[in-house]
Structures are given as structure tokens and as C-alpha cells.
Coordinates of C-alpha atoms and ligand atoms in Angstrom, one line a residue:
M1 CA 19.7 -7.1 3.3
N2 CA 17.9 -4.8 5.8
L3 CA 14.6 -3.6 3.6
I4 CA 11.6 -1.3 4.8
L5 CA 8.4 -1.8 2.6
M6 CA 6.2 1.2 2.4
G7 CA 3.1 1.9 0.8
P8 CA -0.8 2.6 1.8
P9 CA -2.8 0.6 3.3
G10 CA -3.8 -2.0 0.4
A11 CA -1.0 -1.4 -1.5
G12 CA 0.0 -5.3 -1.0
K13 CA 2.9 -5.0 1.3
G14 CA 2.0 -8.1 3.3
T15 CA 1.8 -10.3 0.1
Q16 CA 5.1 -8.8 -1.5
A17 CA 6.9 -8.8 1.8
R18 CA 6.0 -12.7 2.5
R19 CA 7.4 -13.6 -1.1
I20 CA 10.8 -11.3 -0.4
A21 CA 10.9 -13.3 2.7
E22 CA 11.0 -16.4 0.9
R23 CA 13.3 -15.4 -2.0
Y24 CA 15.9 -14.1 0.1
A25 CA 15.4 -16.2 3.2
I26 CA 15.0 -13.3 5.8
P27 CA 12.1 -12.9 8.1
Q28 CA 9.0 -10.2 7.6
L29 CA 8.3 -8.0 10.5
S30 CA 4.9 -6.9 10.0
T31 CA 3.8 -4.6 13.0
G32 CA 0.1 -5.3 11.9
D33 CA 0.6 -8.9 12.4
M34 CA 2.5 -9.0 15.6
L35 CA -0.5 -6.3 17.0
R36 CA -3.1 -8.6 15.6
A37 CA -1.8 -11.8 17.3
A38 CA -1.4 -9.1 20.6
V39 CA -5.2 -8.6 20.8
K40 CA -6.0 -12.2 19.8
A41 CA -4.2 -13.2 22.8
G42 CA -5.2 -10.4 24.9
S43 CA -1.9 -9.5 26.1
P44 CA -1.5 -6.0 27.6
V45 CA 0.0 -4.5 24.5
G46 CA -3.4 -6.4 22.7
L47 CA -5.5 -4.6 24.9
Q48 CA -3.9 -1.2 24.6
A49 CA -3.8 -1.6 20.6
K50 CA -7.2 -2.8 20.0
A51 CA -9.4 0.4 20.2
A52 CA -7.1 2.2 18.0
M53 CA -7.0 -0.7 15.3
E54 CA -10.6 -1.1 15.5
S55 CA -11.2 2.6 14.4
G56 CA -8.4 2.7 11.7
A57 CA -6.2 5.2 14.0
L58 CA -2.6 4.6 14.9
V59 CA -1.4 2.3 17.9
T60 CA 1.0 4.6 19.9
D61 CA 4.9 5.1 18.9
D62 CA 5.9 3.8 22.3
I63 CA 4.2 0.5 21.7
V64 CA 5.3 -0.3 18.4
V65 CA 9.0 0.9 18.5
G66 CA 9.1 -1.3 21.8
I67 CA 7.7 -4.5 19.6
I68 CA 10.0 -3.7 16.9
A69 CA 13.0 -2.7 18.5
D70 CA 12.8 -6.4 20.8
R71 CA 12.0 -8.2 17.3
L72 CA 14.9 -6.7 15.8
K73 CA 17.2 -8.3 18.3
E74 CA 16.0 -12.0 18.0
A75 CA 18.8 -14.2 16.0
D76 CA 16.8 -14.5 12.8
C77 CA 17.3 -10.8 12.2
A78 CA 20.9 -11.2 12.1
K79 CA 20.8 -11.9 8.2
G80 CA 18.3 -9.3 7.4
F81 CA 14.7 -8.3 7.8
I82 CA 12.0 -6.8 6.0
L83 CA 9.9 -4.2 7.9
D84 CA 6.2 -4.4 6.8
G85 CA 3.8 -1.5 8.0
F86 CA 6.9 0.0 10.2
P87 CA 7.6 2.3 10.7
R88 CA 4.6 4.7 10.0
T89 CA 5.1 8.0 11.7
V90 CA 8.0 10.2 11.4
P91 CA 8.9 9.7 15.2
Q92 CA 8.8 6.0 14.5
A93 CA 11.5 6.4 12.0
A94 CA 13.5 8.4 14.1
A95 CA 13.6 5.9 16.9
L96 CA 14.0 3.3 14.3
D97 CA 17.1 4.8 13.4
K98 CA 18.6 5.0 17.2
V99 CA 17.8 1.4 17.4
L100 CA 19.6 0.3 14.5
A101 CA 22.6 2.5 15.0
G102 CA 22.6 1.2 18.6
M103 CA 23.1 -2.6 17.0
S104 CA 25.5 -1.0 14.4
I105 CA 23.2 -1.8 11.4
A106 CA 21.7 0.1 9.0
I107 CA 18.7 -0.1 6.3
D108 CA 19.9 -1.0 2.9
H109 CA 16.8 -0.1 1.1
V110 CA 13.3 1.5 1.5
V111 CA 10.9 0.4 -1.0
D112 CA 7.7 2.5 -1.6
M113 CA 4.9 0.8 -3.4
E114 CA 2.7 3.5 -5.2
V115 CA -1.2 2.6 -5.8
D116 CA -3.9 4.7 -6.8
S117 CA -5.8 5.9 -3.7
E118 CA -9.4 4.9 -5.5
A119 CA -8.1 1.4 -5.8
L120 CA -7.2 1.0 -2.4
V121 CA -10.9 0.7 -0.7
A122 CA -11.9 -1.7 -3.5
R123 CA -8.9 -3.7 -2.8
I124 CA -9.0 -4.0 0.8
T125 CA -12.9 -4.3 1.4
G126 CA -12.5 -7.4 -0.8
R127 CA -9.8 -9.0 0.6
S128 CA -9.7 -12.0 3.0
T129 CA -7.1 -14.3 4.1
C130 CA -6.2 -17.9 4.9
S131 CA -6.5 -18.5 8.5
K132 CA -4.6 -21.5 8.3
C133 CA -1.8 -20.6 5.5
G134 CA -2.0 -16.8 5.6
E135 CA -2.5 -16.9 1.4
G136 CA -4.5 -14.1 0.2
Y137 CA -7.9 -13.9 -1.8
H138 CA -10.1 -11.1 -3.2
A139 CA -13.7 -11.1 -3.9
V140 CA -13.2 -9.8 -7.3
S141 CA -9.5 -10.2 -8.5
K142 CA -8.5 -13.5 -6.8
K143 CA -11.7 -15.5 -5.8
P144 CA -11.2 -19.1 -4.1
S145 CA -12.8 -22.1 -6.3
V146 CA -15.2 -23.0 -3.3
A147 CA -16.1 -19.7 -1.5
G148 CA -14.6 -19.2 2.0
V149 CA -12.0 -22.0 1.8
C150 CA -8.1 -22.0 0.6
D151 CA -7.4 -23.3 -2.4
K152 CA -4.0 -24.2 -1.1
C153 CA -4.8 -25.9 1.9
G154 CA -8.3 -26.1 2.6
G155 CA -8.1 -23.7 5.5
E156 CA -11.1 -21.2 6.4
L157 CA -10.7 -17.6 5.0
T158 CA -11.2 -14.9 7.3
Q159 CA -11.7 -11.0 6.9
R160 CA -10.1 -8.8 9.2
A161 CA -12.3 -6.7 11.6
D162 CA -10.4 -3.3 10.1
D163 CA -11.4 -3.9 6.3
N164 CA -14.8 -2.3 6.7
E165 CA -15.6 0.9 4.5
A166 CA -15.6 3.1 7.3
T167 CA -12.5 2.1 9.1
V168 CA -10.3 1.7 5.5
R169 CA -11.3 5.6 4.9
N170 CA -10.0 6.2 8.2
R171 CA -6.8 4.2 7.5
L172 CA -6.2 6.1 4.2
K173 CA -6.7 9.5 6.1
V174 CA -4.0 8.6 8.6
Y175 CA -1.9 7.3 6.0
N176 CA -2.0 10.5 4.2
E177 CA -1.5 12.7 6.9
Q178 CA 0.9 10.6 9.3
T179 CA 2.9 8.2 7.1
A180 CA 3.3 10.0 3.9
P181 CA 5.9 12.5 4.9
L182 CA 8.0 9.5 5.7
I183 CA 8.8 9.3 2.0
D184 CA 10.5 12.6 2.0
Y185 CA 12.2 11.6 5.2
Y186 CA 13.3 8.6 3.1
K187 CA 14.3 10.3 0.0
K188 CA 17.0 12.1 1.6
S189 CA 18.6 9.1 3.3
G190 CA 19.4 8.0 -0.5
N191 CA 18.5 4.4 -0.6
F192 CA 14.5 4.8 -1.5
K193 CA 13.2 3.6 -4.5
A194 CA 9.1 3.5 -5.4
V195 CA 8.0 0.9 -7.6
D196 CA 4.4 0.9 -9.3
G197 CA 2.3 -1.2 -7.2
M198 CA -0.5 -1.2 -9.6
A199 CA 1.2 -3.4 -11.8
E200 CA -0.1 -7.4 -11.6
M201 CA 1.6 -9.1 -8.8
N202 CA 4.3 -11.0 -10.2
Q203 CA 5.2 -7.9 -11.9
V204 CA 5.5 -5.8 -8.8
F205 CA 7.5 -8.6 -7.3
D206 CA 10.0 -8.6 -10.3
S207 CA 10.3 -4.9 -9.9
I208 CA 11.3 -5.1 -6.4
C209 CA 13.9 -7.7 -6.5
A210 CA 15.3 -5.1 -9.2
V211 CA 15.8 -2.9 -6.8
L212 CA 17.1 -5.0 -4.1
G213 CA 19.6 -6.9 -6.8
Ligands
LIG301 P1 -2.5 -1.9 6.6 O1 -1.1 -1.6 6.3 O2 -3.3 -2.7 5.7 O3 -3.5 -0.7 7.0 P2 -1.5 -3.2 8.8 O4 -1.7 -4.5 9.4 O5 -0.3 -2.9 8.5 O6 -2.3 -2.8 8.0 O7 -1.8 -2.7 10.0 C1 -3.1 -2.8 10.8 C2 -3.4 -1.8 12.3 O8 -2.5 -1.9 12.9 C3 -2.9 -0.1 11.7 O9 -4.3 0.4 11.3 C4 -2.4 0.3 13.1 O10 -4.0 0.6 13.8 C5 -1.9 -0.4 13.3 N1 -0.3 -0.7 13.1 C6 0.1 -1.5 12.5 N2 1.4 -1.0 12.3 C7 1.6 0.3 13.1 C8 2.7 1.2 13.6 N3 3.9 1.1 12.9 N4 2.3 2.1 14.4 C9 1.2 2.4 14.4 N5 0.1 1.7 14.4 C10 0.1 0.5 13.8
LIG302 ZN1 -4.3 -22.0 3.4

């Protein structure tokens, strides 16, 4: 099963992608996670991506297409994959179509998580993640029992550098201008489905699974 998970920043793509990956035993390919790892490692890609990410702009299509094309060739993607945060522009989607055609595979489902734009800023600015196990938390809706400490593994909770209000507003603007047009792009492909991303997390997961079958 080859899946694209779409939605604005803060829609909960990462959380749902992790659960889908577990349920269907396929890898989650998050360009955001890959770019953050590259920035942390100080690799050439990381050095090029850093400034764009900090301002909430997009990293260039060449970089992200290159990362994903390489990743799709790895053995664990043969059984399927979840694209999380990619494609994010129409040229990226066109490049993906080419890469997949070259590998003789296709996308089976495009799932779009719909969330009210007013909810997104509050969701994003309150969130934190365990640096050890990746579990997500939120200052209002999912507080850890001890501040700054993961309930699951005791790891330290960290906030993303780009989860501040100014950057978030720019990320939403960029989403509306450059990523939202992909909804029409994929509607034409016939395997597009929208789910209500405002529902409770388990319910969102159930509606995604219902689409995937
Ligand atoms: P979110 O969806 O919450 O904004 P991500 O972790 O998916 O977060 O992405 C974080 C940042 O990484 C983006 O704001 C952007 O700068 C960069 N990025 C991630 N994926 C892409 C992509 N496909 N194209 C361009 N830039 C990307
Ligand atoms: Zn943890």
C-alpha cells in the first residue's frame, strides 16, 4: 500500500502516519523529519535547508525530491510506504509521479486531513515531542504527568525550532499558496479522500483506516 498523507501544518499528519506505519507495517517517510536530521547532522542538505525551515518557507523542490527518490529505493519501501509532508508543491507531485513511474509503482491512496485554520496555530505552538521515543504532547490537550518528561519512556520533551507563532503563521500562508493546490491535483487522480482532522485522535485514525481498507 502506497499512501500520501496530506494536510496543513499541525493537522496531525505525523501522529497518524506513525500509527498507520505500525498498523500496516510500512515505513513513514517524513521529509520534515529527514530534513531536521540533516540539519542536526550538519550535512550539505542540512546546511541548505536550515534557513528556509527556520523561517517557515519551503526547502527547494530539488532537495526534497532527491531525498525522497533515494529513500523510495530502499528495500523497506517495497511493501508500501506513507509519504508524510511530501509532496508539498505541484512540481514536487509531478516529480514524484515520474519517480514512481520509473519504478513501476503507483500511489494507492491520497488522504487529506482537514482542520480549521484557527485551530492550527494553537495546536502547533503548544506541542512538544519526546526526544527519545517520539511521542507527541500538547500543553493544553495532552499534558505529560511531569512537565518536560515523557510519560512513556522518561525522555526529555523538546519543542521544534519552527513551532513558534511567527513561523507557524508563515507556514500556514505557504501551505495555502503552494500546497493546497495539490488537493485539486490529486482529486483528478481519483484516489483522493478527505477525512475530518478535527475529530479526536483515535477517531481520525479510524476514518483513515476505513479509507485504506
Ligand atoms: P509541518 O507539516 O508541521 O509544517 P514538517 O515537519 O512536515 O512540518 O516540515 C517542517 C519544515 O520542513 C517545513 O516548514 C519546510 O521548511 C520543510 N519541508 C518539509 N517537507 C518539505 C517539502 N516536501 N518541500 C519543501 N520543504 C519541506
Ligand atoms: Zn518518550
